[in-house]
Short mmCIF file of C-alpha atoms and ligand atoms in Angstrom, two decimals:
data_model
loop_
_atom_site.label_atom_id
_atom_site.label_comp_id
_atom_site.label_asym_id
_atom_site.label_seq_id
_atom_site.Cartn_x
_atom_site.Cartn_y
_atom_site.Cartn_z
CA UNK A 1 -36.16 8.95 9.84
CA UNK A 2 -34.76 12.58 10.79
CA UNK A 3 -35.05 14.98 8.38
CA UNK A 4 -32.56 17.72 8.83
CA UNK A 5 -29.84 16.66 7.05
CA UNK A 6 -26.16 16.08 8.06
CA UNK A 7 -24.27 17.67 5.52
CA UNK A 8 -20.89 16.96 3.95
CA UNK A 9 -18.30 19.64 3.54
CA UNK A 10 -16.13 17.79 -0.40
CA UNK A 11 -12.40 18.34 -0.11
CA UNK A 12 -11.49 18.25 -3.29
CA UNK A 13 -13.40 17.85 -6.68
CA UNK A 14 -11.21 15.74 -8.79
CA UNK A 15 -10.95 12.06 -9.81
CA UNK A 16 -12.23 10.59 -5.79
CA UNK A 17 -13.60 13.42 -4.59
CA UNK A 18 -15.69 13.98 -8.34
CA UNK A 19 -17.24 10.48 -7.94
CA UNK A 20 -18.43 11.24 -4.56
CA UNK A 21 -20.37 13.93 -5.46
CA UNK A 22 -22.07 12.69 -8.11
CA UNK A 23 -22.17 9.61 -5.87
CA UNK A 24 -23.99 11.47 -2.89
CA UNK A 25 -26.28 12.65 -5.46
CA UNK A 26 -28.30 9.94 -7.12
CA UNK A 27 -27.44 7.76 -4.17
CA UNK A 28 -28.96 10.17 -2.03
CA UNK A 29 -32.80 8.65 -1.43
CA UNK A 30 -30.76 4.71 -0.23
CA UNK A 31 -28.54 7.11 1.11
CA UNK A 32 -30.83 8.80 3.25
CA UNK A 33 -32.64 5.64 4.19
CA UNK A 34 -29.48 3.28 4.97
CA UNK A 35 -27.69 7.02 7.19
CA UNK A 36 -31.47 7.36 8.85
CA UNK A 37 -31.44 11.37 8.30
CA UNK A 38 -29.86 12.66 4.84
CA UNK A 39 -27.19 13.96 3.93
CA UNK A 40 -26.43 17.29 2.11
CA UNK A 41 -23.60 18.13 0.45
CA UNK A 42 -22.63 21.42 2.24
CA UNK A 43 -19.82 23.15 -0.32
CA UNK A 44 -16.39 21.42 -2.03
CA UNK A 45 -13.29 23.25 -1.95
CA UNK A 46 -11.04 23.25 -5.41
CA UNK A 47 -7.43 24.77 -6.07
CA UNK A 48 -9.93 26.29 -9.57
CA UNK A 49 -13.47 26.38 -9.32
CA UNK A 50 -13.50 28.18 -12.32
CA UNK A 51 -13.30 24.59 -13.55
CA UNK A 52 -16.72 22.84 -15.27
CA UNK A 53 -17.55 20.32 -12.31
CA UNK A 54 -19.99 18.77 -13.62
CA UNK A 55 -23.16 17.48 -11.35
CA UNK A 56 -21.49 19.74 -8.35
CA UNK A 57 -23.46 23.03 -7.98
CA UNK A 58 -21.76 26.44 -8.53
CA UNK A 59 -23.02 27.70 -5.15
CA UNK A 60 -20.80 25.65 -3.58
CA UNK A 61 -17.82 25.23 -4.79
CA UNK A 62 -15.25 27.21 -2.85
CA UNK A 63 -11.11 28.56 -2.84
CA UNK A 64 -11.59 28.68 0.55
CA UNK A 65 -11.16 25.07 2.00
CA UNK A 66 -9.92 26.62 5.77
CA UNK A 67 -13.74 28.63 5.63
CA UNK A 68 -15.86 25.57 4.88
CA UNK A 69 -14.13 23.38 8.08
CA UNK A 70 -14.64 26.32 10.33
CA UNK A 71 -18.29 26.83 9.48
CA UNK A 72 -19.00 24.60 12.74
CA UNK A 73 -22.32 23.52 11.59
CA UNK A 74 -20.34 20.41 9.12
CA UNK A 75 -21.02 16.74 10.33
CA UNK A 76 -18.86 14.90 7.74
CA UNK A 77 -15.47 16.40 6.46
CA UNK A 78 -14.75 14.30 2.86
CA UNK A 79 -10.11 15.45 2.80
CA UNK A 80 -9.78 13.71 -0.65
CA UNK A 81 -6.77 16.69 -1.70
CA UNK A 82 -3.50 14.79 -0.94
CA UNK A 83 -0.53 15.31 0.04
CA UNK A 84 0.54 16.96 3.79
CA UNK A 85 -0.01 20.42 3.87
CA UNK A 86 -2.99 21.96 3.69
CA UNK A 87 -4.57 18.52 4.09
CA UNK A 88 -2.80 17.86 7.94
CA UNK A 89 -3.99 21.91 9.61
CA UNK A 90 -7.15 21.62 7.96
CA UNK A 91 -7.80 18.26 8.80
CA UNK A 92 -6.96 18.95 12.61
CA UNK A 93 -9.72 22.78 11.62
CA UNK A 94 -12.92 20.25 11.22
CA UNK A 95 -12.08 18.07 14.08
CA UNK A 96 -11.69 21.21 16.34
CA UNK A 97 -14.81 22.73 14.86
CA UNK A 98 -16.96 19.64 15.77
CA UNK A 99 -16.51 17.83 12.49
CA UNK A 100 -15.52 14.04 12.45
CA UNK A 101 -13.50 12.69 8.04
CA UNK A 102 -13.27 10.50 5.63
CA UNK A 103 -9.95 11.02 4.63
CA UNK A 104 -8.57 8.59 1.32
CA UNK A 105 -5.09 10.17 2.14
CA UNK A 106 -2.97 7.53 3.00
CA UNK A 107 1.04 9.80 2.72
CA UNK A 108 -0.41 11.72 5.89
CA UNK A 109 -2.40 8.45 7.14
CA UNK A 110 1.43 7.05 6.96
CA UNK A 111 3.09 10.17 7.91
CA UNK A 112 1.09 10.80 10.93
CA UNK A 113 -1.52 9.38 11.42
CA UNK A 114 -1.73 9.14 14.95
CA UNK A 115 -1.66 12.64 16.21
CA UNK A 116 -4.43 12.78 13.81
CA UNK A 117 -6.15 9.98 16.08
CA UNK A 118 -5.54 11.88 19.03
CA UNK A 119 -6.99 15.01 17.14
CA UNK A 120 -10.00 13.03 16.98
CA UNK A 121 -10.45 11.70 19.90
CA UNK A 122 -9.87 14.99 21.67
CA UNK A 123 -12.36 16.77 19.80
CA UNK A 124 -14.79 12.83 20.08
CA UNK A 125 -15.04 12.74 16.54
CA UNK A 126 -14.60 10.22 13.64
CA UNK A 127 -11.16 9.36 11.78
CA UNK A 128 -12.02 6.92 9.07
CA UNK A 129 -9.35 6.73 6.14
CA UNK A 130 -11.48 2.77 3.59
CA UNK A 131 -10.20 4.01 0.61
CA UNK A 132 -6.15 4.85 1.61
CA UNK A 133 -5.69 1.43 1.64
CA UNK A 134 -6.24 -0.30 -2.30
CA UNK A 135 -8.69 1.53 -3.07
CA UNK A 136 -12.07 -0.19 -3.53
CA UNK A 137 -11.13 -3.21 -1.75
CA UNK A 138 -12.94 -3.81 2.29
CA UNK A 139 -9.71 -3.99 4.13
CA UNK A 140 -9.11 -1.40 6.78
CA UNK A 141 -13.19 -2.62 8.15
CA UNK A 142 -11.64 -5.98 8.28
CA UNK A 143 -8.39 -5.36 9.67
CA UNK A 144 -9.93 -2.94 12.44
CA UNK A 145 -13.44 -4.55 12.89
CA UNK A 146 -13.54 -7.93 11.95
CA UNK A 147 -10.46 -9.02 12.64
CA UNK A 148 -10.64 -7.23 16.04
CA UNK A 149 -11.23 -11.03 17.73
CA UNK A 150 -8.20 -12.88 16.44
CA UNK A 151 -4.58 -12.63 16.11
CA UNK A 152 -2.90 -11.30 12.90
CA UNK A 153 0.66 -13.30 11.87
CA UNK A 154 1.53 -11.00 8.39
CA UNK A 155 -0.26 -8.93 6.17
CA UNK A 156 0.96 -9.52 2.79
CA UNK A 157 -0.88 -7.28 -1.06
CA UNK A 158 -0.14 -6.21 -3.80
CA UNK A 159 -0.97 -2.69 -3.25
CA UNK A 160 0.02 -0.67 -5.81
CA UNK A 161 -1.70 -0.87 -9.39
CA UNK A 162 0.28 1.49 -12.11
CA UNK A 163 2.94 -1.30 -10.75
CA UNK A 164 0.96 -4.88 -10.69
CA UNK A 165 -0.37 -3.43 -14.24
CA UNK A 166 4.12 -3.44 -15.07
CA UNK A 167 4.95 -6.36 -14.04
CA UNK A 168 2.25 -8.51 -15.52
CA UNK A 169 2.70 -6.40 -18.21
CA UNK A 170 6.48 -7.92 -18.51
CA UNK A 171 5.23 -11.52 -17.52
CA UNK A 172 3.28 -11.22 -20.44
CA UNK A 173 4.76 -9.86 -23.19
CA UNK A 174 7.89 -10.76 -22.20
CA UNK A 175 8.57 -6.82 -22.38
CA UNK A 176 11.54 -4.19 -20.00
CA UNK A 177 10.94 -1.82 -17.34
CA UNK A 178 11.26 0.95 -19.12
CA UNK A 179 8.55 -0.42 -22.74
CA UNK A 180 5.07 -1.69 -20.60
CA UNK A 181 5.68 1.68 -18.25
CA UNK A 182 5.23 3.16 -22.12
CA UNK A 183 2.44 1.18 -22.19
CA UNK A 184 0.83 1.74 -19.06
CA UNK A 185 1.50 5.24 -19.47
CA UNK A 186 -0.89 5.15 -22.48
CA UNK A 187 -2.97 4.21 -21.50
CA UNK A 188 -3.82 5.91 -18.00
CA UNK A 189 -3.07 3.20 -15.20
CA UNK A 190 0.64 5.52 -14.26
CA UNK A 191 1.03 9.92 -13.69
CA UNK A 192 3.55 11.76 -15.71
CA UNK A 193 5.62 11.42 -13.00
CA UNK A 194 5.06 8.14 -12.02
CA UNK A 195 7.76 7.63 -8.74
CA UNK A 196 5.35 7.07 -6.27
CA UNK A 197 4.73 4.72 -8.26
CA UNK A 198 7.24 2.55 -9.42
CA UNK A 199 9.80 3.51 -6.78
CA UNK A 200 7.71 1.93 -4.35
CA UNK A 201 6.49 5.06 -2.12
CA UNK A 202 2.94 5.06 -2.17
CA UNK A 203 3.26 1.22 -1.77
CA UNK A 204 5.52 2.03 0.94
CA UNK A 205 3.37 4.19 2.56
CA UNK A 206 0.66 1.95 2.67
CA UNK A 207 2.28 -0.95 4.71
CA UNK A 208 1.93 1.88 7.46
CA UNK A 209 -0.93 1.81 8.20
CA UNK A 210 -2.11 -1.33 7.40
CA UNK A 211 1.23 -2.77 9.67
CA UNK A 212 0.43 -0.56 12.56
CA UNK A 213 -4.13 -1.85 12.35
CA UNK A 214 -2.70 -4.84 11.94
CA UNK A 215 -0.20 -5.19 14.96
CA UNK A 216 -2.08 -2.65 16.42
CA UNK A 217 1.50 -0.69 17.09
CA UNK A 218 2.50 2.60 15.22
CA UNK A 219 4.26 2.11 12.90
CA UNK A 220 5.23 5.28 10.24
CA UNK A 221 6.09 5.61 7.06
CA UNK A 222 9.92 6.02 7.64
CA UNK A 223 9.80 2.62 9.51
CA UNK A 224 9.21 0.02 6.11
CA UNK A 225 12.31 -0.73 3.92
CA UNK A 226 11.54 0.40 0.31
CA UNK A 227 13.14 -0.92 -2.58
CA UNK A 228 11.66 0.38 -6.14
CA UNK A 229 10.44 -1.77 -8.99
CA UNK A 230 12.14 -0.50 -11.79
CA UNK A 231 15.50 -2.76 -11.60
CA UNK A 232 13.80 -5.57 -12.53
CA UNK A 233 14.22 -6.90 -16.05
CA UNK A 234 13.45 -9.56 -18.29
CA UNK A 235 15.97 -12.24 -16.99
CA UNK A 236 14.49 -11.45 -13.81
CA UNK A 237 10.54 -12.61 -14.48
CA UNK A 238 13.23 -15.51 -16.65
CA UNK A 239 15.34 -16.80 -13.63
CA UNK A 240 11.68 -16.44 -11.97
CA UNK A 241 9.24 -18.47 -15.05
CA UNK A 242 11.96 -21.10 -14.49
CA UNK A 243 11.22 -21.86 -10.62
CA UNK A 244 7.42 -21.43 -11.76
CA UNK A 245 7.64 -18.47 -10.08
CA UNK A 246 6.56 -14.81 -11.50
CA UNK A 247 7.97 -11.50 -9.61
CA UNK A 248 5.36 -9.16 -7.46
CA UNK A 249 5.93 -5.80 -6.55
CA UNK A 250 4.36 -7.07 -2.44
CA UNK A 251 3.93 -5.44 1.22
CA UNK A 252 4.79 -7.09 3.30
CA UNK A 253 4.11 -6.87 7.10
CA UNK A 254 4.63 -9.63 9.71
CA UNK A 255 5.47 -10.26 13.16
CA UNK A 256 8.60 -11.91 14.00
CA UNK A 257 8.20 -15.78 15.21
CA UNK A 258 8.41 -14.29 19.62
CA UNK A 259 5.82 -11.93 19.22
CA UNK A 260 7.96 -9.15 20.56
CA UNK A 261 8.68 -6.73 17.32
CA UNK A 262 7.39 -6.88 13.51
CA UNK A 263 8.89 -5.55 10.26
CA UNK A 264 7.20 -3.81 6.94
CA UNK A 265 9.36 -3.88 3.73
CA UNK A 266 7.77 -3.17 0.77
CA UNK A 267 10.02 -5.03 -2.86
CA UNK A 268 9.63 -7.31 -5.16
CA UNK A 269 9.66 -11.12 -5.06
CA UNK A 270 8.93 -13.19 -6.67
CA UNK A 271 6.40 -14.97 -6.11
CA UNK A 272 5.04 -19.60 -6.44
CA UNK A 273 2.43 -19.39 -9.41
CA UNK A 274 0.02 -21.57 -7.30
CA UNK A 275 0.76 -18.90 -4.96
CA UNK A 276 -3.71 -16.21 -4.80
CA UNK A 277 -1.00 -13.24 -5.64
CA UNK A 278 0.33 -14.61 -8.40
CA UNK A 279 -2.83 -13.96 -10.14
CA UNK A 280 -4.00 -10.86 -9.16
CA UNK A 281 -3.83 -8.93 -12.77
CA UNK A 282 -3.42 -5.90 -14.68
CA UNK A 283 -4.19 -3.26 -11.72
CA UNK A 284 -5.66 -5.77 -9.94
CA UNK A 285 -4.77 -4.92 -6.00
CA UNK A 286 -4.68 -7.95 -3.87
CA UNK A 287 -4.65 -8.50 -0.19
CA UNK A 288 -3.59 -11.44 2.30
CA UNK A 289 -4.14 -11.72 5.44
CA UNK A 290 -3.00 -14.90 8.11
CA UNK A 291 -3.86 -14.66 10.86
CA UNK A 292 -4.18 -17.74 14.43
CA UNK A 293 -7.35 -17.78 14.67
CA UNK A 294 -9.34 -17.49 10.65
CA UNK A 295 -6.25 -18.78 8.25
CA UNK A 296 -5.40 -17.50 5.36
CA UNK A 297 -7.92 -14.21 3.86
CA UNK A 298 -7.72 -12.62 0.74
CA UNK A 299 -9.10 -9.53 -0.38
CA UNK A 300 -8.57 -9.07 -4.02
CA UNK A 301 -10.51 -5.71 -5.86
CA UNK A 302 -9.52 -1.95 -7.97
CA UNK A 303 -7.71 -1.04 -5.76
CA UNK A 304 -7.64 3.33 -7.04
CA UNK A 305 -10.03 4.94 -9.77
CA UNK A 306 -12.34 7.71 -9.69
CA UNK A 307 -15.65 5.43 -9.01
CA UNK A 308 -14.45 2.56 -6.88
CA UNK A 309 -12.24 4.50 -4.50
CA UNK A 310 -15.25 6.77 -3.78
CA UNK A 311 -17.51 3.54 -3.04
CA UNK A 312 -15.04 3.10 0.19
CA UNK A 313 -14.65 7.50 0.30
CA UNK A 314 -18.94 6.53 0.94
CA UNK A 315 -19.09 3.74 2.89
CA UNK A 316 -17.37 5.73 5.48
CA UNK A 317 -19.62 8.67 5.52
CA UNK A 318 -22.09 6.31 6.11
CA UNK A 319 -20.39 4.86 9.25
CA UNK A 320 -19.77 7.64 9.95
CA UNK A 321 -22.71 10.01 9.94
CA UNK A 322 -25.19 6.35 11.74
CA UNK A 323 -22.45 7.09 14.86
CA UNK A 324 -23.17 10.58 15.30
CA UNK A 325 -26.93 10.16 14.32
CA UNK A 326 -26.33 7.63 17.15
CA UNK A 327 -24.00 10.60 19.27
CA UNK A 328 -21.39 7.95 18.99
CA UNK A 329 -18.38 6.90 17.81
CA UNK A 330 -15.92 3.79 16.25
CA UNK A 331 -12.65 2.99 17.34
CA UNK A 332 -9.59 5.28 17.45
CA UNK A 333 -6.77 4.24 17.70
CA UNK A 334 -5.46 1.06 19.31
CA UNK A 335 -2.07 0.86 18.82
CA UNK A 336 -0.95 -0.37 22.96
CA UNK A 337 0.80 -3.17 21.80
CA UNK A 338 3.88 -0.64 20.70
CA UNK A 339 6.10 -2.99 19.11
CA UNK A 340 9.28 -2.48 18.34
CA UNK A 341 9.89 -2.56 14.69
CA UNK A 342 12.44 -4.90 13.34
CA UNK A 343 14.86 -3.73 10.81
CA UNK A 344 15.10 -4.45 7.11
CA UNK A 345 18.21 -6.92 8.03
CA UNK A 346 16.93 -8.67 10.90
CA UNK A 347 14.27 -9.88 8.74
CA UNK A 348 14.40 -13.82 7.26
CA UNK A 349 13.26 -15.07 3.72
CA UNK A 350 15.34 -16.79 0.88
CA UNK A 351 17.03 -15.46 -1.78
CA UNK A 352 17.80 -15.75 -6.12
CA UNK A 353 20.73 -14.59 -6.46
CA UNK A 354 22.01 -14.42 -10.10
CA UNK A 355 25.20 -13.95 -10.96
CA UNK A 356 27.87 -13.91 -13.72
CA UNK A 357 31.12 -15.99 -12.99
CA UNK A 358 34.20 -17.02 -14.64
CA UNK A 359 34.34 -21.35 -16.42
CA UNK A 360 36.70 -22.42 -14.56
CA UNK A 361 36.99 -25.46 -12.06
CA UNK A 362 36.51 -24.23 -8.36
CA UNK A 363 34.07 -21.22 -9.35
CA UNK A 364 31.26 -22.92 -8.04
CA UNK A 365 33.52 -24.32 -4.55
CA UNK A 366 34.32 -20.96 -3.75
CA UNK A 367 30.97 -19.25 -4.40
CA UNK A 368 29.43 -21.95 -1.64
CA UNK A 369 31.72 -21.12 1.16
CA UNK A 370 30.81 -17.60 1.31
CA UNK A 371 27.63 -18.31 1.50
CA UNK A 372 28.61 -21.12 4.31
CA UNK A 373 31.12 -17.98 6.13
CA UNK A 374 27.55 -15.91 6.51
CA UNK A 375 25.67 -19.00 7.74
CA UNK A 376 23.09 -18.65 4.74
CA UNK A 377 22.13 -21.72 3.20
CA UNK A 378 22.39 -23.10 -0.16
CA UNK A 379 18.90 -24.75 -1.75
CA UNK A 380 19.44 -24.77 -5.14
CA UNK A 381 22.55 -24.17 -7.50
CA UNK A 382 21.84 -24.25 -11.79
CA UNK A 383 25.42 -22.71 -13.28
CA UNK A 384 25.61 -22.70 -17.27
CA UNK A 385 29.04 -21.56 -18.84
CA UNK A 386 29.98 -20.55 -22.45
CA UNK A 387 32.95 -18.98 -23.59
CA UNK A 388 35.11 -18.74 -20.49
CA UNK A 389 31.77 -16.91 -18.94
CA UNK A 390 29.53 -18.85 -16.91
CA UNK A 391 26.42 -17.57 -15.16
CA UNK A 392 25.05 -19.19 -11.26
CA UNK A 393 21.80 -19.51 -9.98
CA UNK A 394 21.85 -19.61 -6.55
CA UNK A 395 18.45 -19.70 -4.65
CA UNK A 396 18.76 -19.90 -0.83
CA UNK A 397 17.59 -21.89 2.13
CA UNK A 398 15.35 -19.52 4.46
CA UNK A 399 18.83 -16.30 6.04
CA UNK A 400 18.55 -12.39 7.65
CA UNK A 401 19.31 -10.16 5.13
CA UNK A 402 21.87 -9.15 6.69
CA UNK A 403 23.26 -12.23 6.64
CA UNK A 404 22.95 -12.09 2.43
CA UNK A 405 23.89 -8.66 2.75
CA UNK A 406 27.39 -9.93 4.24
CA UNK A 407 27.38 -12.80 1.41
CA UNK A 408 26.61 -10.78 -1.93
CA UNK A 409 29.29 -7.98 -0.80
CA UNK A 410 32.13 -11.17 -0.17
CA UNK A 411 30.87 -12.96 -3.54
CA UNK A 412 31.45 -8.83 -5.44
CA UNK A 413 35.01 -9.32 -4.28
CA UNK A 414 36.24 -12.75 -5.72
CA UNK A 415 37.96 -12.24 -9.05
CA UNK A 416 36.07 -14.59 -10.27
CA UNK A 417 32.98 -12.84 -9.87
CA UNK A 418 32.21 -10.88 -12.75
CA UNK A 419 29.48 -9.32 -11.27
CA UNK A 420 26.15 -9.60 -9.36
CA UNK A 421 23.90 -9.90 -11.98
CA UNK A 422 19.43 -9.96 -9.60
CA UNK A 423 19.32 -10.65 -6.31
CA UNK A 424 15.38 -11.04 -5.92
CA UNK A 425 13.61 -12.22 -2.58
CA UNK A 426 11.57 -15.55 -2.65
CA UNK A 427 8.05 -15.08 -0.67
CA UNK A 428 4.84 -16.94 -0.24
CA UNK A 429 6.85 -20.17 0.33
N1 NAP B 501 -7.44 8.56 -7.93
C1 NAP B 501 -7.29 7.92 -7.37
O1 NAP B 501 -7.35 6.75 -7.26
C2 NAP B 501 -7.40 7.60 -5.94
C3 NAP B 501 -6.30 6.01 -5.18
C4 NAP B 501 -6.59 6.07 -3.47
C5 NAP B 501 -6.63 7.18 -2.94
N2 NAP B 501 -6.86 7.74 -3.26
C6 NAP B 501 -6.31 9.51 -2.51
O2 NAP B 501 -7.45 10.93 -3.27
C7 NAP B 501 -6.73 11.51 -3.16
C8 NAP B 501 -7.20 12.74 -4.33
O3 NAP B 501 -6.69 11.73 -5.40
P1 NAP B 501 -7.46 12.63 -6.62
O4 NAP B 501 -6.68 11.55 -7.22
O5 NAP B 501 -8.57 12.37 -6.55
O6 NAP B 501 -6.60 14.06 -7.00
P2 NAP B 501 -6.40 14.76 -7.81
O7 NAP B 501 -7.55 14.23 -9.60
O8 NAP B 501 -5.48 15.29 -8.05
O9 NAP B 501 -7.89 16.22 -6.61
C9 NAP B 501 -7.38 16.73 -6.42
C10 NAP B 501 -8.62 18.22 -5.57
O10 NAP B 501 -8.60 18.71 -5.00
C11 NAP B 501 -7.82 20.33 -5.26
N3 NAP B 501 -7.13 21.04 -4.19
C12 NAP B 501 -5.53 21.09 -4.40
N4 NAP B 501 -5.18 21.48 -3.47
C13 NAP B 501 -6.03 22.34 -2.84
C14 NAP B 501 -6.29 23.81 -2.60
N5 NAP B 501 -5.19 23.47 -1.56
N6 NAP B 501 -7.68 23.52 -1.01
C15 NAP B 501 -8.02 23.25 -2.05
N7 NAP B 501 -8.29 21.87 -3.07
C16 NAP B 501 -7.54 22.14 -3.61
C17 NAP B 501 -7.87 19.64 -5.95
O11 NAP B 501 -8.74 21.41 -6.74
P3 NAP B 501 -8.58 21.23 -8.46
O12 NAP B 501 -10.37 20.02 -8.92
O13 NAP B 501 -9.04 22.70 -9.17
O14 NAP B 501 -8.01 20.78 -9.19
C18 NAP B 501 -8.65 18.86 -6.76
O15 NAP B 501 -9.79 18.49 -6.77
C19 NAP B 501 -5.31 11.39 -2.71
O16 NAP B 501 -5.08 11.55 -1.12
C20 NAP B 501 -4.93 10.14 -3.44
O17 NAP B 501 -4.66 9.39 -2.72
C21 NAP B 501 -6.75 8.69 -4.91
#
């Protein structure tokens, strides 16, 4: 075994970084044996130097992250600061100064993955980011490496633990959104400002990363259709139950049937209870992958948290260190297919639409005509009437999203339709 240690610079020592530092210290011998050389924590950049950080020697702490990545003797920079800047500049500076990078930063990778890959390649360095999607769950490496000989057609997953916890509470206890969010906040599953989670920005970033890797093309955050889950109601769960479904916030990346384009979207959807993703409870994550030769695969586990995420980070550190000892680099960006990303309007799926209508003869025929005029074929209709008002629940066959939007717009204009109570996509059938 080589005796000269490989040097690791840690940028950020918060929820994830502190666990990376702890595991590096407590498992130093095992990591050295697996890599073939010792790994040494050479510096830890933070914002607040005076904060007590148990287990991290005070002399390693610095507020000058730029100087740390410019040292020239660093082998691996672990970026667990988060956000776009200064993370982006620090990563590119690390490449320029001869270090490889391991990052957990989904927001940055979804926005600027291509330019970061290019910088890594230009300087002959590695860029690894297993922890950026679904925390501890091995997913990026299986997609990038294990399935590199197959053709992936669909990736559908629950990639945000906070929203899965909230939806699971609504499902099991009948709670409304606000009540379930309060419980998630009290238990530490939701942040004080939950916008990134509940409005699905976090899941959209992960969908962009997954789609790019799965389909060997570039998919940016802006390409991902995004709908949050704040409008999901207890009534939606009741409707889902009547259909033998539950509701999940799903990230769905698909290759078009003709193979000529891809789509990426994140939105709440009904999913049959028989689907493996329906049984993903609490704050767990799971990703369901459909590949031509492999068939259906499911990846499941803790999608966040300091220790689980640090596990994924350290797996990358070991891989990058091994590459350095072999004077090699791992797989770079694979975006050779250059497939266009289609808009949401072109996505084809099923819909569950709940309408408040006047309870009088001919309404059902009027509504059915609007669906037919827009080319949306109806699968089932359920009507319940009381005191001159009625609710009409329509479930469609597969139709383009644009056709459904046109249908709903026309329905709203009917005198007999008092309101559109909810529209929910139905997936996984
Ligand atoms: N938490 C999770 O469960 C999880 C899961 C998957 C991926 N991730 C990703 O991992 C990354 C880190 O998340 P986290 O939860 O560990 O965040 P965090 O707890 O907020 O920690 C951020 C760390 O970065 C440091 N920092 C902030 N700005 C800095 C700057 N300008 N220069 C140097 N250090 C700076 C902070 O210093 P101070 O300690 O002094 O404030 C802190 O140590 C993010 O990209 C996140 O998306 C997190």
